[in-house]
PDB file of C-alpha atoms in Angstrom:
ATOM      1  CA  MET A   1     -56.373-166.038 107.153  1.00 47.00           C
ATOM      2  CA  ALA A   2     -57.087-165.988 110.538  1.00 45.00           C
ATOM      3  CA  LYS A   3     -57.177-162.511 111.123  1.00 48.00           C
ATOM      4  CA  ASN A   4     -59.416-162.379 107.990  1.00 52.00           C
ATOM      5  CA  LYS A   5     -61.343-164.933 109.129  1.00 48.00           C
ATOM      6  CA  PHE A   6     -62.122-163.031 112.615  1.00 42.00           C
ATOM      7  CA  ASN A   7     -62.732-160.282 111.370  1.00 59.00           C
ATOM      8  CA  LYS A   8     -65.759-161.214 108.539  1.00 55.00           C
ATOM      9  CA  SER A   9     -67.217-162.795 111.914  1.00 50.00           C
ATOM     10  CA  TRP A  10     -67.592-159.778 113.739  1.00 40.00           C
ATOM     11  CA  MET A  11     -68.545-157.693 110.546  1.00 49.00           C
ATOM     12  CA  ASN A  12     -71.154-160.582 109.920  1.00 53.00           C
ATOM     13  CA  SER A  13     -72.344-160.651 114.057  1.00 53.00           C
ATOM     14  CA  HIS A  14     -72.669-156.826 113.656  1.00 53.00           C
ATOM     15  CA  LEU A  15     -75.020-156.316 110.422  1.00 60.00           C
ATOM     16  CA  ASN A  16     -77.126-159.641 112.534  1.00 71.00           C
ATOM     17  CA  ASP A  17     -77.479-156.981 115.593  1.00 82.00           C
ATOM     18  CA  PRO A  18     -81.020-156.645 116.311  1.00 88.00           C
ATOM     19  CA  TRP A  19     -79.502-153.018 117.859  1.00 87.00           C
ATOM     20  CA  VAL A  20     -77.613-151.773 115.088  1.00 91.00           C
ATOM     21  CA  LYS A  21     -80.836-152.620 113.039  1.00 91.00           C
ATOM     22  CA  LEU A  22     -82.710-150.927 115.029  1.00 91.00           C
ATOM     23  CA  ALA A  23     -80.200-148.208 115.679  1.00 88.00           C
ATOM     24  CA  GLN A  24     -80.037-147.550 111.500  1.00 92.00           C
ATOM     25  CA  LYS A  25     -84.137-147.438 111.439  1.00 91.00           C
ATOM     26  CA  GLU A  26     -84.200-145.299 114.335  1.00 92.00           C
ATOM     27  CA  ASN A  27     -81.391-143.252 112.427  1.00 90.00           C
ATOM     28  CA  TYR A  28     -79.020-143.509 115.596  1.00 93.00           C
ATOM     29  CA  ARG A  29     -75.558-143.231 115.083  1.00 94.00           C
ATOM     30  CA  SER A  30     -74.642-146.600 117.376  1.00 93.00           C
ATOM     31  CA  ARG A  31     -76.700-149.064 119.096  1.00 91.00           C
ATOM     32  CA  ALA A  32     -74.822-147.966 121.994  1.00 94.00           C
ATOM     33  CA  ALA A  33     -78.319-145.308 122.400  1.00 95.00           C
ATOM     34  CA  TYR A  34     -80.233-148.133 123.449  1.00 96.00           C
ATOM     35  CA  LYS A  35     -78.162-148.334 126.604  1.00 96.00           C
ATOM     36  CA  LEU A  36     -78.483-144.851 127.722  1.00 97.00           C
ATOM     37  CA  LYS A  37     -82.005-145.696 127.203  1.00 96.00           C
ATOM     38  CA  GLU A  38     -82.667-148.727 129.525  1.00 96.00           C
ATOM     39  CA  ILE A  39     -80.391-147.315 131.181  1.00 97.00           C
ATOM     40  CA  ASP A  40     -82.133-144.090 131.844  1.00 97.00           C
ATOM     41  CA  GLU A  41     -85.669-145.490 131.835  1.00 95.00           C
ATOM     42  CA  ASP A  42     -84.580-147.262 134.737  1.00 96.00           C
ATOM     43  CA  ALA A  43     -84.018-145.063 136.804  1.00 96.00           C
ATOM     44  CA  GLY A  44     -85.463-141.896 135.193  1.00 95.00           C
ATOM     45  CA  LEU A  45     -82.311-140.254 134.798  1.00 95.00           C
ATOM     46  CA  LEU A  46     -83.066-137.894 132.129  1.00 95.00           C
ATOM     47  CA  LYS A  47     -85.731-135.065 132.028  1.00 92.00           C
ATOM     48  CA  SER A  48     -87.157-131.666 129.827  1.00 89.00           C
ATOM     49  CA  GLY A  49     -85.199-128.189 130.676  1.00 91.00           C
ATOM     50  CA  GLN A  50     -82.532-130.547 132.283  1.00 95.00           C
ATOM     51  CA  VAL A  51     -77.719-129.553 131.386  1.00 96.00           C
ATOM     52  CA  VAL A  52     -76.721-132.779 130.266  1.00 97.00           C
ATOM     53  CA  VAL A  53     -72.407-132.668 129.805  1.00 97.00           C
ATOM     54  CA  ASP A  54     -71.964-135.546 126.668  1.00 97.00           C
ATOM     55  CA  LEU A  55     -68.256-137.101 128.019  1.00 96.00           C
ATOM     56  CA  GLY A  56     -66.267-137.892 125.032  1.00 94.00           C
ATOM     57  CA  ALA A  57     -69.666-137.558 122.502  1.00 96.00           C
ATOM     58  CA  SER A  58     -68.326-138.973 119.251  1.00 95.00           C
ATOM     59  CA  PRO A  59     -70.043-140.300 116.591  1.00 95.00           C
ATOM     60  CA  GLY A  60     -72.740-139.488 119.131  1.00 96.00           C
ATOM     61  CA  SER A  61     -75.998-141.714 120.051  1.00 96.00           C
ATOM     62  CA  TRP A  62     -75.893-140.817 123.974  1.00 97.00           C
ATOM     63  CA  SER A  63     -76.312-136.508 122.460  1.00 97.00           C
ATOM     64  CA  GLN A  64     -78.650-137.882 120.197  1.00 96.00           C
ATOM     65  CA  TYR A  65     -81.089-139.517 122.708  1.00 96.00           C
ATOM     66  CA  ALA A  66     -81.213-136.748 125.343  1.00 95.00           C
ATOM     67  CA  VAL A  67     -81.703-134.258 122.772  1.00 92.00           C
ATOM     68  CA  ARG A  68     -84.811-136.886 121.745  1.00 92.00           C
ATOM     69  CA  LYS A  69     -85.419-137.100 125.344  1.00 90.00           C
ATOM     70  CA  MET A  70     -85.328-133.681 126.420  1.00 85.00           C
ATOM     71  CA  GLY A  71     -87.792-132.788 123.640  1.00 74.00           C
ATOM     72  CA  ARG A  72     -88.258-130.299 120.928  1.00 55.00           C
ATOM     73  CA  GLN A  73     -89.860-127.037 120.315  1.00 46.00           C
ATOM     74  CA  GLY A  74     -89.560-126.557 116.503  1.00 44.00           C
ATOM     75  CA  GLU A  75     -85.190-126.694 116.289  1.00 49.00           C
ATOM     76  CA  ASP A  76     -84.793-126.223 120.174  1.00 57.00           C
ATOM     77  CA  ILE A  77     -84.931-129.044 123.005  1.00 61.00           C
ATOM     78  CA  LYS A  78     -86.330-128.052 126.108  1.00 72.00           C
ATOM     79  CA  GLY A  79     -82.781-127.826 127.701  1.00 84.00           C
ATOM     80  CA  GLU A  80     -78.772-128.181 126.910  1.00 92.00           C
ATOM     81  CA  VAL A  81     -77.437-131.466 125.998  1.00 95.00           C
ATOM     82  CA  ILE A  82     -73.134-130.144 125.125  1.00 96.00           C
ATOM     83  CA  GLY A  83     -70.829-133.185 123.393  1.00 97.00           C
ATOM     84  CA  ILE A  84     -67.149-132.916 123.622  1.00 96.00           C
ATOM     85  CA  ASP A  85     -64.813-135.096 122.722  1.00 95.00           C
ATOM     86  CA  LEU A  86     -61.290-135.343 121.143  1.00 93.00           C
ATOM     87  CA  LEU A  87     -62.754-136.791 118.297  1.00 94.00           C
ATOM     88  CA  PRO A  88     -63.706-134.747 115.533  1.00 96.00           C
ATOM     89  CA  MET A  89     -68.231-135.026 115.243  1.00 97.00           C
ATOM     90  CA  GLU A  90     -70.821-134.398 112.091  1.00 96.00           C
ATOM     91  CA  ALA A  91     -73.478-131.211 113.834  1.00 96.00           C
ATOM     92  CA  ILE A  92     -76.314-132.699 115.436  1.00 94.00           C
ATOM     93  CA  SER A  93     -79.646-130.537 115.837  1.00 91.00           C
ATOM     94  CA  GLY A  94     -79.752-129.390 119.739  1.00 90.00           C
ATOM     95  CA  VAL A  95     -76.183-130.577 120.800  1.00 94.00           C
ATOM     96  CA  ARG A  96     -73.403-128.017 121.082  1.00 95.00           C
ATOM     97  CA  PHE A  97     -70.485-129.393 120.504  1.00 97.00           C
ATOM     98  CA  LEU A  98     -66.578-129.096 121.387  1.00 97.00           C
ATOM     99  CA  GLN A  99     -63.849-130.875 120.121  1.00 97.00           C
ATOM    100  CA  GLY A 100     -60.927-130.455 122.686  1.00 94.00           C
ATOM    101  CA  ASP A 101     -59.529-132.529 125.645  1.00 91.00           C
ATOM    102  CA  PHE A 102     -61.448-130.722 128.521  1.00 87.00           C
ATOM    103  CA  ARG A 103     -58.216-131.482 131.096  1.00 86.00           C
ATOM    104  CA  GLU A 104     -56.561-128.497 128.806  1.00 91.00           C
ATOM    105  CA  GLU A 105     -57.006-125.654 130.422  1.00 91.00           C
ATOM    106  CA  GLU A 106     -57.934-123.523 127.212  1.00 94.00           C
ATOM    107  CA  VAL A 107     -60.173-126.021 126.636  1.00 93.00           C
ATOM    108  CA  LEU A 108     -61.748-126.394 130.192  1.00 90.00           C
ATOM    109  CA  MET A 109     -62.197-122.342 129.797  1.00 93.00           C
ATOM    110  CA  GLN A 110     -64.475-122.887 126.387  1.00 95.00           C
ATOM    111  CA  LEU A 111     -66.411-125.737 128.385  1.00 93.00           C
ATOM    112  CA  GLU A 112     -66.636-123.354 131.135  1.00 92.00           C
ATOM    113  CA  ALA A 113     -67.872-120.562 129.314  1.00 94.00           C
ATOM    114  CA  MET A 114     -70.635-122.737 127.506  1.00 94.00           C
ATOM    115  CA  LEU A 115     -72.348-123.868 130.805  1.00 93.00           C
ATOM    116  CA  GLU A 116     -72.723-119.973 131.026  1.00 92.00           C
ATOM    117  CA  GLY A 117     -71.453-120.283 135.136  1.00 92.00           C
ATOM    118  CA  ARG A 118     -74.889-123.488 135.490  1.00 94.00           C
ATOM    119  CA  LYS A 119     -73.529-126.009 136.671  1.00 96.00           C
ATOM    120  CA  ALA A 120     -75.035-129.759 134.784  1.00 97.00           C
ATOM    121  CA  ASP A 121     -78.013-131.969 136.082  1.00 97.00           C
ATOM    122  CA  ILE A 122     -76.605-134.951 134.612  1.00 98.00           C
ATOM    123  CA  ILE A 123     -72.885-136.091 132.794  1.00 98.00           C
ATOM    124  CA  LEU A 124     -72.532-138.810 130.650  1.00 97.00           C
ATOM    125  CA  SER A 125     -69.773-140.138 129.676  1.00 96.00           C
ATOM    126  CA  ASP A 126     -68.952-143.425 127.487  1.00 93.00           C
ATOM    127  CA  MET A 127     -65.250-143.216 127.133  1.00 89.00           C
ATOM    128  CA  ALA A 128     -63.385-146.229 127.544  1.00 84.00           C
ATOM    129  CA  PRO A 129     -59.449-146.350 127.316  1.00 81.00           C
ATOM    130  CA  ASN A 130     -57.777-147.887 124.374  1.00 81.00           C
ATOM    131  CA  LEU A 131     -57.341-151.075 124.766  1.00 78.00           C
ATOM    132  CA  SER A 132     -54.095-153.348 124.968  1.00 82.00           C
ATOM    133  CA  GLY A 133     -54.529-156.365 126.420  1.00 81.00           C
ATOM    134  CA  ILE A 134     -52.966-156.480 129.328  1.00 83.00           C
ATOM    135  CA  ALA A 135     -55.395-156.609 131.902  1.00 79.00           C
ATOM    136  CA  SER A 136     -53.392-154.398 134.179  1.00 83.00           C
ATOM    137  CA  THR A 137     -52.311-151.289 132.244  1.00 85.00           C
ATOM    138  CA  ASP A 138     -56.313-151.725 130.834  1.00 83.00           C
ATOM    139  CA  ALA A 139     -57.240-151.527 134.168  1.00 83.00           C
ATOM    140  CA  ALA A 140     -55.245-148.610 135.070  1.00 86.00           C
ATOM    141  CA  ARG A 141     -56.192-146.357 132.137  1.00 87.00           C
ATOM    142  CA  MET A 142     -60.225-146.869 132.970  1.00 87.00           C
ATOM    143  CA  GLU A 143     -59.585-146.203 136.065  1.00 88.00           C
ATOM    144  CA  ASP A 144     -57.509-142.596 134.811  1.00 90.00           C
ATOM    145  CA  LEU A 145     -61.004-141.975 132.688  1.00 90.00           C
ATOM    146  CA  MET A 146     -62.936-142.134 135.938  1.00 91.00           C
ATOM    147  CA  ASP A 147     -61.366-140.242 137.869  1.00 92.00           C
ATOM    148  CA  ILE A 148     -61.142-137.421 134.667  1.00 91.00           C
ATOM    149  CA  ALA A 149     -65.060-137.718 134.643  1.00 94.00           C
ATOM    150  CA  LEU A 150     -65.249-138.165 138.833  1.00 95.00           C
ATOM    151  CA  ASP A 151     -62.879-134.602 139.298  1.00 94.00           C
ATOM    152  CA  PHE A 152     -65.510-133.448 136.095  1.00 95.00           C
ATOM    153  CA  ALA A 153     -68.306-134.497 138.276  1.00 96.00           C
ATOM    154  CA  LEU A 154     -67.326-132.821 141.545  1.00 96.00           C
ATOM    155  CA  ALA A 155     -66.445-129.607 140.075  1.00 94.00           C
ATOM    156  CA  HIS A 156     -69.273-128.715 137.443  1.00 96.00           C
ATOM    157  CA  LEU A 157     -72.043-130.992 138.856  1.00 97.00           C
ATOM    158  CA  LYS A 158     -75.428-129.679 140.899  1.00 97.00           C
ATOM    159  CA  PRO A 159     -75.224-131.584 144.663  1.00 97.00           C
ATOM    160  CA  GLU A 160     -79.088-133.435 143.660  1.00 97.00           C
ATOM    161  CA  GLY A 161     -76.981-134.266 139.510  1.00 98.00           C
ATOM    162  CA  ALA A 162     -76.059-137.466 138.483  1.00 98.00           C
ATOM    163  CA  LEU A 163     -72.404-139.411 136.769  1.00 98.00           C
ATOM    164  CA  LEU A 164     -73.400-141.858 134.297  1.00 98.00           C
ATOM    165  CA  VAL A 165     -69.556-143.214 133.845  1.00 96.00           C
ATOM    166  CA  LYS A 166     -69.176-146.815 131.183  1.00 93.00           C
ATOM    167  CA  CYS A 167     -66.467-149.319 133.245  1.00 91.00           C
ATOM    168  CA  PHE A 168     -65.525-152.442 133.181  1.00 88.00           C
ATOM    169  CA  ASN A 169     -66.495-155.772 135.629  1.00 86.00           C
ATOM    170  CA  GLY A 170     -63.045-157.078 136.307  1.00 82.00           C
ATOM    171  CA  LEU A 171     -59.379-155.755 137.696  1.00 78.00           C
ATOM    172  CA  GLY A 172     -59.566-152.676 139.023  1.00 86.00           C
ATOM    173  CA  TYR A 173     -63.253-152.095 139.557  1.00 89.00           C
ATOM    174  CA  ASN A 174     -63.413-152.527 142.812  1.00 92.00           C
ATOM    175  CA  GLU A 175     -61.183-149.770 143.500  1.00 91.00           C
ATOM    176  CA  ILE A 176     -63.314-147.108 140.576  1.00 92.00           C
ATOM    177  CA  LEU A 177     -67.142-148.776 143.071  1.00 95.00           C
ATOM    178  CA  ALA A 178     -65.412-147.537 146.085  1.00 95.00           C
ATOM    179  CA  LYS A 179     -64.222-143.758 144.366  1.00 95.00           C
ATOM    180  CA  PHE A 180     -68.479-143.570 143.651  1.00 96.00           C
ATOM    181  CA  ARG A 181     -69.032-144.829 146.333  1.00 97.00           C
ATOM    182  CA  ALA A 182     -67.002-141.905 148.431  1.00 97.00           C
ATOM    183  CA  GLN A 183     -68.702-138.605 146.433  1.00 97.00           C
ATOM    184  CA  PHE A 184     -72.017-140.421 145.975  1.00 98.00           C
ATOM    185  CA  GLN A 185     -74.978-141.438 148.130  1.00 98.00           C
ATOM    186  CA  SER A 186     -76.961-143.730 145.490  1.00 98.00           C
ATOM    187  CA  VAL A 187     -74.714-145.581 143.199  1.00 98.00           C
ATOM    188  CA  ILE A 188     -75.812-148.523 140.929  1.00 97.00           C
ATOM    189  CA  SER A 189     -74.728-150.957 138.693  1.00 96.00           C
ATOM    190  CA  LYS A 190     -76.101-151.783 135.216  1.00 95.00           C
ATOM    191  CA  LYS A 191     -75.775-154.289 132.494  1.00 94.00           C
ATOM    192  CA  PRO A 192     -77.691-152.786 129.302  1.00 94.00           C
ATOM    193  CA  LYS A 193     -79.431-155.562 126.995  1.00 92.00           C
ATOM    194  CA  ALA A 194     -77.462-153.478 124.352  1.00 91.00           C
ATOM    195  CA  SER A 195     -74.071-154.278 125.302  1.00 89.00           C
ATOM    196  CA  ARG A 196     -72.936-157.034 124.189  1.00 84.00           C
ATOM    197  CA  SER A 197     -72.822-160.742 126.124  1.00 82.00           C
ATOM    198  CA  GLN A 198     -69.074-160.977 125.841  1.00 82.00           C
ATOM    199  CA  SER A 199     -67.970-157.697 126.655  1.00 84.00           C
ATOM    200  CA  PRO A 200     -66.313-157.004 130.701  1.00 86.00           C
ATOM    201  CA  GLU A 201     -68.623-153.171 130.362  1.00 90.00           C
ATOM    202  CA  ILE A 202     -70.752-151.574 132.962  1.00 93.00           C
ATOM    203  CA  TYR A 203     -72.476-147.963 133.620  1.00 96.00           C
ATOM    204  CA  LEU A 204     -72.101-147.145 137.212  1.00 96.00           C
ATOM    205  CA  LEU A 205     -74.805-144.408 138.129  1.00 98.00           C
ATOM    206  CA  GLY A 206     -74.217-141.996 140.434  1.00 98.00           C
ATOM    207  CA  ARG A 207     -76.623-140.097 141.836  1.00 98.00           C
ATOM    208  CA  ARG A 208     -76.334-136.521 144.405  1.00 98.00           C
ATOM    209  CA  LEU A 209     -73.587-136.064 145.543  1.00 97.00           C
ATOM    210  CA  LYS A 210     -72.526-136.553 149.806  1.00 95.00           C
ATOM    211  CA  ALA A 211     -71.979-132.970 151.015  1.00 86.00           C
ATOM    212  CA  ARG A 212     -67.676-132.561 150.850  1.00 73.00           C
ATOM    213  CA  GLY A 213     -65.929-134.232 154.359  1.00 58.00           C
ATOM    214  CA  THR A 214     -69.001-136.601 154.495  1.00 57.00           C
ATOM    215  CA  VAL A 215     -68.328-140.253 154.097  1.00 53.00           C
TER     216      VAL A 215
END
């Protein structure tokens, strides 16, 4: 009974959430679009003509926002948005999507073929681990995801590019922050208004890779 009450309470809260209602009105697949929107507008992140890679793209609201921000000419955007996820994603006009795990060599080769030798201007990651409720385990899982995103950025990001990731503000956060500061000239954190106040999620934005060998 208690679980049913919790589920009902969560559903009521979700349906009455102003960001959920706005996403429905503006045809975004989730409220997460407004987290990226706020960060983008504050940081001047997304621009026409860029190559954007969206890691963990499904269900697609970040890719949707990127496509809209970069502008359209008929059915074509000025730039390229490539999404990848283990889960399937319904097609989005202007987004090239690859289903698979980019840690696997075959999938990574497919992704690199889509990049056609180009480096990304922006790499986005709204990925989060399945939570166990055990703080140390969840912190380790999140740090693993950050390492994956960071390794991908070191291999595929332009030197002047940017990496935006979700992480948790809690156990393990300082270690993740230190790794970002070791690789990027500028690192800022942001808790967007569309992020639920009770959620520990926070976003890290690293810009301009440091030259290899510098700290």
